[in-house]
Amino acid sequence: PSFVEWLDANYENFLTAHSVHIADRFSSYDIVDSVDILNMHDIPNMIEHLFCNHLEARATCQAIKDGAKSTKSNIGKSHE
């Protein structure tokens, strides 16, 4: 089936994995203070933004600003 046909047949299952649904579920837990949804396309340096502004992880934030990088890279692959 095409992607449109697959999505139409699986739409309800897809919704339960959607970020808005997951955020609502997590925000209902007593141990969770807040839930933020970040659009990775709106933030140029998502990793720095996450550690510095949302997690307030000062040491990790500074390490990222100082140029620390992961020892492994995430290389995307075609899904076709």
mmCIF file of N, CA, C and O in Angstrom:
data_model
loop_
_atom_site.group_PDB
_atom_site.id
_atom_site.type_symbol
_atom_site.label_atom_id
_atom_site.label_comp_id
_atom_site.label_asym_id
_atom_site.label_seq_id
_atom_site.Cartn_x
_atom_site.Cartn_y
_atom_site.Cartn_z
ATOM 1 N N PRO A 1 0.834 -1.213 0.000
ATOM 2 C CA PRO A 1 0.000 0.000 0.000
ATOM 3 C C PRO A 1 0.868 1.262 0.000
ATOM 4 O O PRO A 1 2.006 1.237 0.442
ATOM 5 N N SER A 2 0.280 2.337 -0.468
ATOM 6 C CA SER A 2 0.984 3.622 -0.425
ATOM 7 C C SER A 2 1.013 4.110 1.025
ATOM 8 O O SER A 2 0.312 3.579 1.898
ATOM 9 N N PHE A 3 1.813 5.119 1.298
ATOM 10 C CA PHE A 3 1.881 5.679 2.646
ATOM 11 C C PHE A 3 0.510 6.211 3.066
ATOM 12 O O PHE A 3 0.087 6.021 4.210
ATOM 13 N N VAL A 4 -0.185 6.868 2.168
ATOM 14 C CA VAL A 4 -1.510 7.420 2.481
ATOM 15 C C VAL A 4 -2.481 6.301 2.840
ATOM 16 O O VAL A 4 -3.230 6.403 3.821
ATOM 17 N N GLU A 5 -2.452 5.213 2.091
ATOM 18 C CA GLU A 5 -3.329 4.078 2.393
ATOM 19 C C GLU A 5 -2.956 3.446 3.737
ATOM 20 O O GLU A 5 -3.826 3.118 4.540
ATOM 21 N N TRP A 6 -1.644 3.303 3.973
ATOM 22 C CA TRP A 6 -1.194 2.725 5.244
ATOM 23 C C TRP A 6 -1.616 3.607 6.414
ATOM 24 O O TRP A 6 -2.116 3.114 7.423
ATOM 25 N N LEU A 7 -1.417 4.911 6.279
ATOM 26 C CA LEU A 7 -1.769 5.827 7.357
ATOM 27 C C LEU A 7 -3.269 5.817 7.620
ATOM 28 O O LEU A 7 -3.705 5.823 8.769
ATOM 29 N N ASP A 8 -4.053 5.764 6.564
ATOM 30 C CA ASP A 8 -5.505 5.718 6.727
ATOM 31 C C ASP A 8 -5.923 4.467 7.497
ATOM 32 O O ASP A 8 -6.765 4.534 8.391
ATOM 33 N N ALA A 9 -5.294 3.345 7.197
ATOM 34 C CA ALA A 9 -5.635 2.085 7.863
ATOM 35 C C ALA A 9 -5.100 2.021 9.297
ATOM 36 O O ALA A 9 -5.652 1.312 10.139
ATOM 37 N N ASN A 10 -4.036 2.756 9.585
ATOM 38 C CA ASN A 10 -3.383 2.668 10.900
ATOM 39 C C ASN A 10 -3.430 3.964 11.696
ATOM 40 O O ASN A 10 -2.684 4.126 12.653
ATOM 41 N N TYR A 11 -4.306 4.873 11.317
ATOM 42 C CA TYR A 11 -4.316 6.213 11.907
ATOM 43 C C TYR A 11 -4.474 6.195 13.425
ATOM 44 O O TYR A 11 -3.758 6.895 14.137
ATOM 45 N N GLU A 12 -5.392 5.408 13.932
ATOM 46 C CA GLU A 12 -5.616 5.364 15.383
ATOM 47 C C GLU A 12 -4.371 4.865 16.116
ATOM 48 O O GLU A 12 -4.021 5.379 17.179
ATOM 49 N N ASN A 13 -3.688 3.860 15.572
ATOM 50 C CA ASN A 13 -2.452 3.378 16.185
ATOM 51 C C ASN A 13 -1.364 4.439 16.132
ATOM 52 O O ASN A 13 -0.572 4.583 17.067
ATOM 53 N N PHE A 14 -1.303 5.181 15.031
ATOM 54 C CA PHE A 14 -0.314 6.237 14.870
ATOM 55 C C PHE A 14 -0.515 7.338 15.910
ATOM 56 O O PHE A 14 0.441 7.865 16.465
ATOM 57 N N LEU A 15 -1.756 7.682 16.200
ATOM 58 C CA LEU A 15 -2.042 8.761 17.152
ATOM 59 C C LEU A 15 -1.481 8.480 18.538
ATOM 60 O O LEU A 15 -1.026 9.391 19.223
ATOM 61 N N THR A 16 -1.513 7.232 18.978
ATOM 62 C CA THR A 16 -1.030 6.923 20.322
ATOM 63 C C THR A 16 0.478 7.131 20.445
ATOM 64 O O THR A 16 0.994 7.262 21.549
ATOM 65 N N ALA A 17 1.180 7.178 19.318
ATOM 66 C CA ALA A 17 2.620 7.417 19.330
ATOM 67 C C ALA A 17 2.964 8.868 19.014
ATOM 68 O O ALA A 17 4.129 9.247 19.015
ATOM 69 N N HIS A 18 1.972 9.685 18.748
ATOM 70 C CA HIS A 18 2.207 11.083 18.399
ATOM 71 C C HIS A 18 2.656 11.856 19.635
ATOM 72 O O HIS A 18 2.198 11.608 20.749
ATOM 73 N N SER A 19 3.546 12.806 19.438
ATOM 74 C CA SER A 19 4.136 13.538 20.565
ATOM 75 C C SER A 19 3.095 14.221 21.455
ATOM 76 O O SER A 19 3.254 14.253 22.673
ATOM 77 N N VAL A 20 2.029 14.737 20.879
ATOM 78 C CA VAL A 20 1.008 15.413 21.683
ATOM 79 C C VAL A 20 0.323 14.418 22.618
ATOM 80 O O VAL A 20 0.102 14.696 23.795
ATOM 81 N N HIS A 21 0.016 13.238 22.111
ATOM 82 C CA HIS A 21 -0.624 12.208 22.929
ATOM 83 C C HIS A 21 0.318 11.747 24.041
ATOM 84 O O HIS A 21 -0.093 11.600 25.194
ATOM 85 N N ILE A 22 1.577 11.545 23.697
ATOM 86 C CA ILE A 22 2.559 11.108 24.693
ATOM 87 C C ILE A 22 2.760 12.191 25.746
ATOM 88 O O ILE A 22 2.832 11.898 26.946
ATOM 89 N N ALA A 23 2.817 13.446 25.335
ATOM 90 C CA ALA A 23 2.957 14.550 26.295
ATOM 91 C C ALA A 23 1.778 14.594 27.257
ATOM 92 O O ALA A 23 1.960 14.775 28.466
ATOM 93 N N ASP A 24 0.573 14.419 26.746
ATOM 94 C CA ASP A 24 -0.608 14.390 27.613
ATOM 95 C C ASP A 24 -0.522 13.243 28.614
ATOM 96 O O ASP A 24 -0.842 13.413 29.794
ATOM 97 N N ARG A 25 -0.092 12.085 28.139
ATOM 98 C CA ARG A 25 0.017 10.929 29.024
ATOM 99 C C ARG A 25 1.046 11.174 30.122
ATOM 100 O O ARG A 25 0.779 10.949 31.296
ATOM 101 N N PHE A 26 2.223 11.654 29.760
ATOM 102 C CA PHE A 26 3.259 11.906 30.763
ATOM 103 C C PHE A 26 2.866 13.021 31.730
ATOM 104 O O PHE A 26 3.203 12.968 32.908
ATOM 105 N N SER A 27 2.171 14.050 31.244
ATOM 106 C CA SER A 27 1.800 15.152 32.128
ATOM 107 C C SER A 27 0.783 14.724 33.184
ATOM 108 O O SER A 27 0.611 15.408 34.192
ATOM 109 N N SER A 28 0.152 13.585 32.993
ATOM 110 C CA SER A 28 -0.807 13.096 33.991
ATOM 111 C C SER A 28 -0.118 12.372 35.146
ATOM 112 O O SER A 28 -0.750 12.082 36.156
ATOM 113 N N TYR A 29 1.186 12.081 35.021
ATOM 114 C CA TYR A 29 1.915 11.381 36.081
ATOM 115 C C TYR A 29 2.319 12.359 37.177
ATOM 116 O O TYR A 29 2.798 13.450 36.904
ATOM 117 N N ASP A 30 2.142 11.960 38.421
ATOM 118 C CA ASP A 30 2.495 12.815 39.554
ATOM 119 C C ASP A 30 3.988 13.127 39.625
ATOM 120 O O ASP A 30 4.384 14.170 40.140
ATOM 121 N N ILE A 31 4.831 12.229 39.132
ATOM 122 C CA ILE A 31 6.277 12.430 39.244
ATOM 123 C C ILE A 31 6.842 13.336 38.148
ATOM 124 O O ILE A 31 8.015 13.691 38.179
ATOM 125 N N VAL A 32 6.010 13.757 37.192
ATOM 126 C CA VAL A 32 6.461 14.612 36.094
ATOM 127 C C VAL A 32 6.041 16.049 36.377
ATOM 128 O O VAL A 32 4.861 16.337 36.554
ATOM 129 N N ASP A 33 7.030 16.946 36.439
ATOM 130 C CA ASP A 33 6.739 18.356 36.715
ATOM 131 C C ASP A 33 6.151 19.071 35.505
ATOM 132 O O ASP A 33 5.208 19.844 35.633
ATOM 133 N N SER A 34 6.754 18.858 34.343
ATOM 134 C CA SER A 34 6.260 19.521 33.139
ATOM 135 C C SER A 34 6.651 18.708 31.911
ATOM 136 O O SER A 34 7.580 17.912 31.954
ATOM 137 N N VAL A 35 5.929 18.941 30.851
ATOM 138 C CA VAL A 35 6.210 18.270 29.578
ATOM 139 C C VAL A 35 6.237 19.347 28.501
ATOM 140 O O VAL A 35 5.293 20.105 28.342
ATOM 141 N N ASP A 36 7.349 19.406 27.775
ATOM 142 C CA ASP A 36 7.490 20.358 26.675
ATOM 143 C C ASP A 36 7.686 19.591 25.382
ATOM 144 O O ASP A 36 8.402 18.593 25.352
ATOM 145 N N ILE A 37 7.065 20.061 24.324
ATOM 146 C CA ILE A 37 7.271 19.489 22.997
ATOM 147 C C ILE A 37 8.132 20.480 22.226
ATOM 148 O O ILE A 37 7.768 21.643 22.079
ATOM 149 N N LEU A 38 9.280 20.013 21.766
ATOM 150 C CA LEU A 38 10.198 20.858 21.021
ATOM 151 C C LEU A 38 10.182 20.447 19.555
ATOM 152 O O LEU A 38 10.287 19.265 19.241
ATOM 153 N N ASN A 39 10.068 21.421 18.685
ATOM 154 C CA ASN A 39 10.113 21.153 17.252
ATOM 155 C C ASN A 39 11.560 21.267 16.802
ATOM 156 O O ASN A 39 12.126 22.361 16.768
ATOM 157 N N MET A 40 12.160 20.148 16.467
ATOM 158 C CA MET A 40 13.571 20.140 16.101
ATOM 159 C C MET A 40 13.871 20.986 14.865
ATOM 160 O O MET A 40 15.001 21.380 14.634
ATOM 161 N N HIS A 41 12.860 21.312 14.086
ATOM 162 C CA HIS A 41 13.066 22.124 12.893
ATOM 163 C C HIS A 41 13.094 23.616 13.221
ATOM 164 O O HIS A 41 13.542 24.415 12.415
ATOM 165 N N ASP A 42 12.625 23.987 14.413
ATOM 166 C CA ASP A 42 12.600 25.398 14.818
ATOM 167 C C ASP A 42 13.846 25.807 15.586
ATOM 168 O O ASP A 42 14.075 26.989 15.804
ATOM 169 N N ILE A 43 14.646 24.857 16.031
ATOM 170 C CA ILE A 43 15.776 25.149 16.902
ATOM 171 C C ILE A 43 17.060 24.692 16.211
ATOM 172 O O ILE A 43 17.265 23.493 16.014
ATOM 173 N N PRO A 44 17.938 25.637 15.845
ATOM 174 C CA PRO A 44 19.139 25.275 15.083
ATOM 175 C C PRO A 44 20.044 24.265 15.791
ATOM 176 O O PRO A 44 20.545 23.348 15.167
ATOM 177 N N ASN A 45 20.281 24.426 17.076
ATOM 178 C CA ASN A 45 21.149 23.501 17.798
ATOM 179 C C ASN A 45 20.327 22.845 18.911
ATOM 180 O O ASN A 45 20.378 23.265 20.068
ATOM 181 N N MET A 46 19.568 21.814 18.545
ATOM 182 C CA MET A 46 18.621 21.180 19.463
ATOM 183 C C MET A 46 19.303 20.614 20.705
ATOM 184 O O MET A 46 18.795 20.761 21.814
ATOM 185 N N ILE A 47 20.446 19.958 20.545
ATOM 186 C CA ILE A 47 21.111 19.326 21.686
ATOM 187 C C ILE A 47 21.520 20.383 22.702
ATOM 188 O O ILE A 47 21.252 20.260 23.903
ATOM 189 N N GLU A 48 22.174 21.453 22.237
ATOM 190 C CA GLU A 48 22.565 22.531 23.146
ATOM 191 C C GLU A 48 21.340 23.147 23.805
ATOM 192 O O GLU A 48 21.311 23.365 25.018
ATOM 193 N N HIS A 49 20.329 23.421 23.024
ATOM 194 C CA HIS A 49 19.096 24.026 23.551
ATOM 195 C C HIS A 49 18.464 23.133 24.625
ATOM 196 O O HIS A 49 18.057 23.622 25.687
ATOM 197 N N LEU A 50 18.401 21.850 24.359
ATOM 198 C CA LEU A 50 17.794 20.910 25.309
ATOM 199 C C LEU A 50 18.561 20.894 26.637
ATOM 200 O O LEU A 50 17.978 21.078 27.705
ATOM 201 N N PHE A 51 19.871 20.687 26.572
ATOM 202 C CA PHE A 51 20.654 20.581 27.801
ATOM 203 C C PHE A 51 20.772 21.915 28.530
ATOM 204 O O PHE A 51 20.772 21.949 29.769
ATOM 205 N N CYS A 52 20.881 23.003 27.800
ATOM 206 C CA CYS A 52 21.096 24.305 28.435
ATOM 207 C C CYS A 52 19.802 24.954 28.932
ATOM 208 O O CYS A 52 19.797 25.602 29.974
ATOM 209 N N ASN A 53 18.714 24.789 28.198
ATOM 210 C CA ASN A 53 17.488 25.525 28.513
ATOM 211 C C ASN A 53 16.391 24.695 29.162
ATOM 212 O O ASN A 53 15.591 25.232 29.920
ATOM 213 N N HIS A 54 16.322 23.428 28.852
ATOM 214 C CA HIS A 54 15.227 22.626 29.399
ATOM 215 C C HIS A 54 15.678 21.728 30.540
ATOM 216 O O HIS A 54 15.005 21.633 31.558
ATOM 217 N N LEU A 55 16.800 21.066 30.363
ATOM 218 C CA LEU A 55 17.280 20.171 31.418
ATOM 219 C C LEU A 55 18.111 20.909 32.458
ATOM 220 O O LEU A 55 18.310 20.408 33.559
ATOM 221 N N GLU A 56 18.578 22.117 32.097
ATOM 222 C CA GLU A 56 19.418 22.924 32.980
ATOM 223 C C GLU A 56 20.596 22.105 33.520
ATOM 224 O O GLU A 56 20.944 22.178 34.689
ATOM 225 N N ALA A 57 21.186 21.332 32.621
ATOM 226 C CA ALA A 57 22.350 20.502 32.953
ATOM 227 C C ALA A 57 23.590 21.344 32.668
ATOM 228 O O ALA A 57 24.136 21.314 31.564
ATOM 229 N N ARG A 58 24.024 22.108 33.662
ATOM 230 C CA ARG A 58 25.070 23.112 33.456
ATOM 231 C C ARG A 58 26.380 22.541 32.925
ATOM 232 O O ARG A 58 26.977 23.107 32.016
ATOM 233 N N ALA A 59 26.847 21.433 33.497
ATOM 234 C CA ALA A 59 28.130 20.876 33.061
ATOM 235 C C ALA A 59 28.038 20.358 31.624
ATOM 236 O O ALA A 59 28.938 20.599 30.812
ATOM 237 N N THR A 60 26.960 19.671 31.306
ATOM 238 C CA THR A 60 26.785 19.160 29.943
ATOM 239 C C THR A 60 26.606 20.314 28.967
ATOM 240 O O THR A 60 27.178 20.302 27.872
ATOM 241 N N CYS A 61 25.846 21.308 29.356
ATOM 242 C CA CYS A 61 25.650 22.497 28.531
ATOM 243 C C CYS A 61 26.998 23.138 28.214
ATOM 244 O O CYS A 61 27.289 23.431 27.052
ATOM 245 N N GLN A 62 27.813 23.330 29.230
ATOM 246 C CA GLN A 62 29.111 23.967 29.021
ATOM 247 C C GLN A 62 30.005 23.102 28.145
ATOM 248 O O GLN A 62 30.715 23.608 27.278
ATOM 249 N N ALA A 63 29.976 21.789 28.356
ATOM 250 C CA ALA A 63 30.788 20.888 27.534
ATOM 251 C C ALA A 63 30.383 20.992 26.061
ATOM 252 O O ALA A 63 31.244 21.029 25.177
ATOM 253 N N ILE A 64 29.093 21.066 25.795
ATOM 254 C CA ILE A 64 28.610 21.205 24.420
ATOM 255 C C ILE A 64 29.085 22.532 23.841
ATOM 256 O O ILE A 64 29.575 22.599 22.716
ATOM 257 N N LYS A 65 28.977 23.601 24.629
ATOM 258 C CA LYS A 65 29.425 24.917 24.161
ATOM 259 C C LYS A 65 30.928 24.944 23.920
ATOM 260 O O LYS A 65 31.411 25.666 23.048
ATOM 261 N N ASP A 66 31.665 24.134 24.687
ATOM 262 C CA ASP A 66 33.119 24.054 24.527
ATOM 263 C C ASP A 66 33.535 23.142 23.375
ATOM 264 O O ASP A 66 34.720 22.970 23.119
ATOM 265 N N GLY A 67 32.566 22.509 22.719
ATOM 266 C CA GLY A 67 32.867 21.717 21.533
ATOM 267 C C GLY A 67 32.866 20.213 21.723
ATOM 268 O O GLY A 67 33.264 19.482 20.823
ATOM 269 N N ALA A 68 32.444 19.719 22.881
ATOM 270 C CA ALA A 68 32.382 18.267 23.090
ATOM 271 C C ALA A 68 31.417 17.657 22.084
ATOM 272 O O ALA A 68 30.364 18.207 21.797
ATOM 273 N N LYS A 69 31.800 16.532 21.547
ATOM 274 C CA LYS A 69 30.969 15.829 20.563
ATOM 275 C C LYS A 69 30.845 14.360 20.952
ATOM 276 O O LYS A 69 31.691 13.821 21.655
ATOM 277 N N SER A 70 29.818 13.726 20.461
ATOM 278 C CA SER A 70 29.626 12.302 20.670
ATOM 279 C C SER A 70 30.722 11.529 19.950
ATOM 280 O O SER A 70 31.214 11.955 18.901
ATOM 281 N N THR A 71 31.099 10.396 20.500
ATOM 282 C CA THR A 71 32.100 9.558 19.839
ATOM 283 C C THR A 71 31.482 8.742 18.709
ATOM 284 O O THR A 71 32.193 8.151 17.920
ATOM 285 N N LYS A 72 30.163 8.729 18.631
ATOM 286 C CA LYS A 72 29.466 7.989 17.584
ATOM 287 C C LYS A 72 28.582 8.960 16.815
ATOM 288 O O LYS A 72 28.074 9.927 17.368
ATOM 289 N N SER A 73 28.396 8.690 15.547
ATOM 290 C CA SER A 73 27.523 9.544 14.751
ATOM 291 C C SER A 73 26.281 8.774 14.340
ATOM 292 O O SER A 73 26.302 7.559 14.220
ATOM 293 N N ASN A 74 25.217 9.504 14.145
ATOM 294 C CA ASN A 74 23.960 8.927 13.700
ATOM 295 C C ASN A 74 23.855 9.160 12.207
ATOM 296 O O ASN A 74 23.567 10.266 11.770
ATOM 297 N N ILE A 75 24.107 8.146 11.437
ATOM 298 C CA ILE A 75 24.084 8.275 9.983
ATOM 299 C C ILE A 75 22.735 7.785 9.471
ATOM 300 O O ILE A 75 22.361 6.641 9.650
ATOM 301 N N GLY A 76 21.989 8.698 8.878
ATOM 302 C CA GLY A 76 20.673 8.355 8.362
ATOM 303 C C GLY A 76 20.757 7.450 7.147
ATOM 304 O O GLY A 76 21.753 7.411 6.436
ATOM 305 N N LYS A 77 19.702 6.704 6.945
ATOM 306 C CA LYS A 77 19.610 5.813 5.791
ATOM 307 C C LYS A 77 18.288 6.049 5.093
ATOM 308 O O LYS A 77 17.301 6.434 5.714
ATOM 309 N N SER A 78 18.267 5.801 3.812
ATOM 310 C CA SER A 78 17.047 5.938 3.040
ATOM 311 C C SER A 78 16.034 4.887 3.500
ATOM 312 O O SER A 78 16.386 3.734 3.758
ATOM 313 N N HIS A 79 14.788 5.289 3.620
ATOM 314 C CA HIS A 79 13.737 4.354 4.010
ATOM 315 C C HIS A 79 12.974 3.815 2.806
ATOM 316 O O HIS A 79 11.975 3.142 2.962
ATOM 317 N N GLU A 80 13.465 4.116 1.631
ATOM 318 C CA GLU A 80 12.814 3.642 0.410
ATOM 319 C C GLU A 80 13.186 2.207 0.150
ATOM 320 O O GLU A 80 14.221 1.717 0.411
#
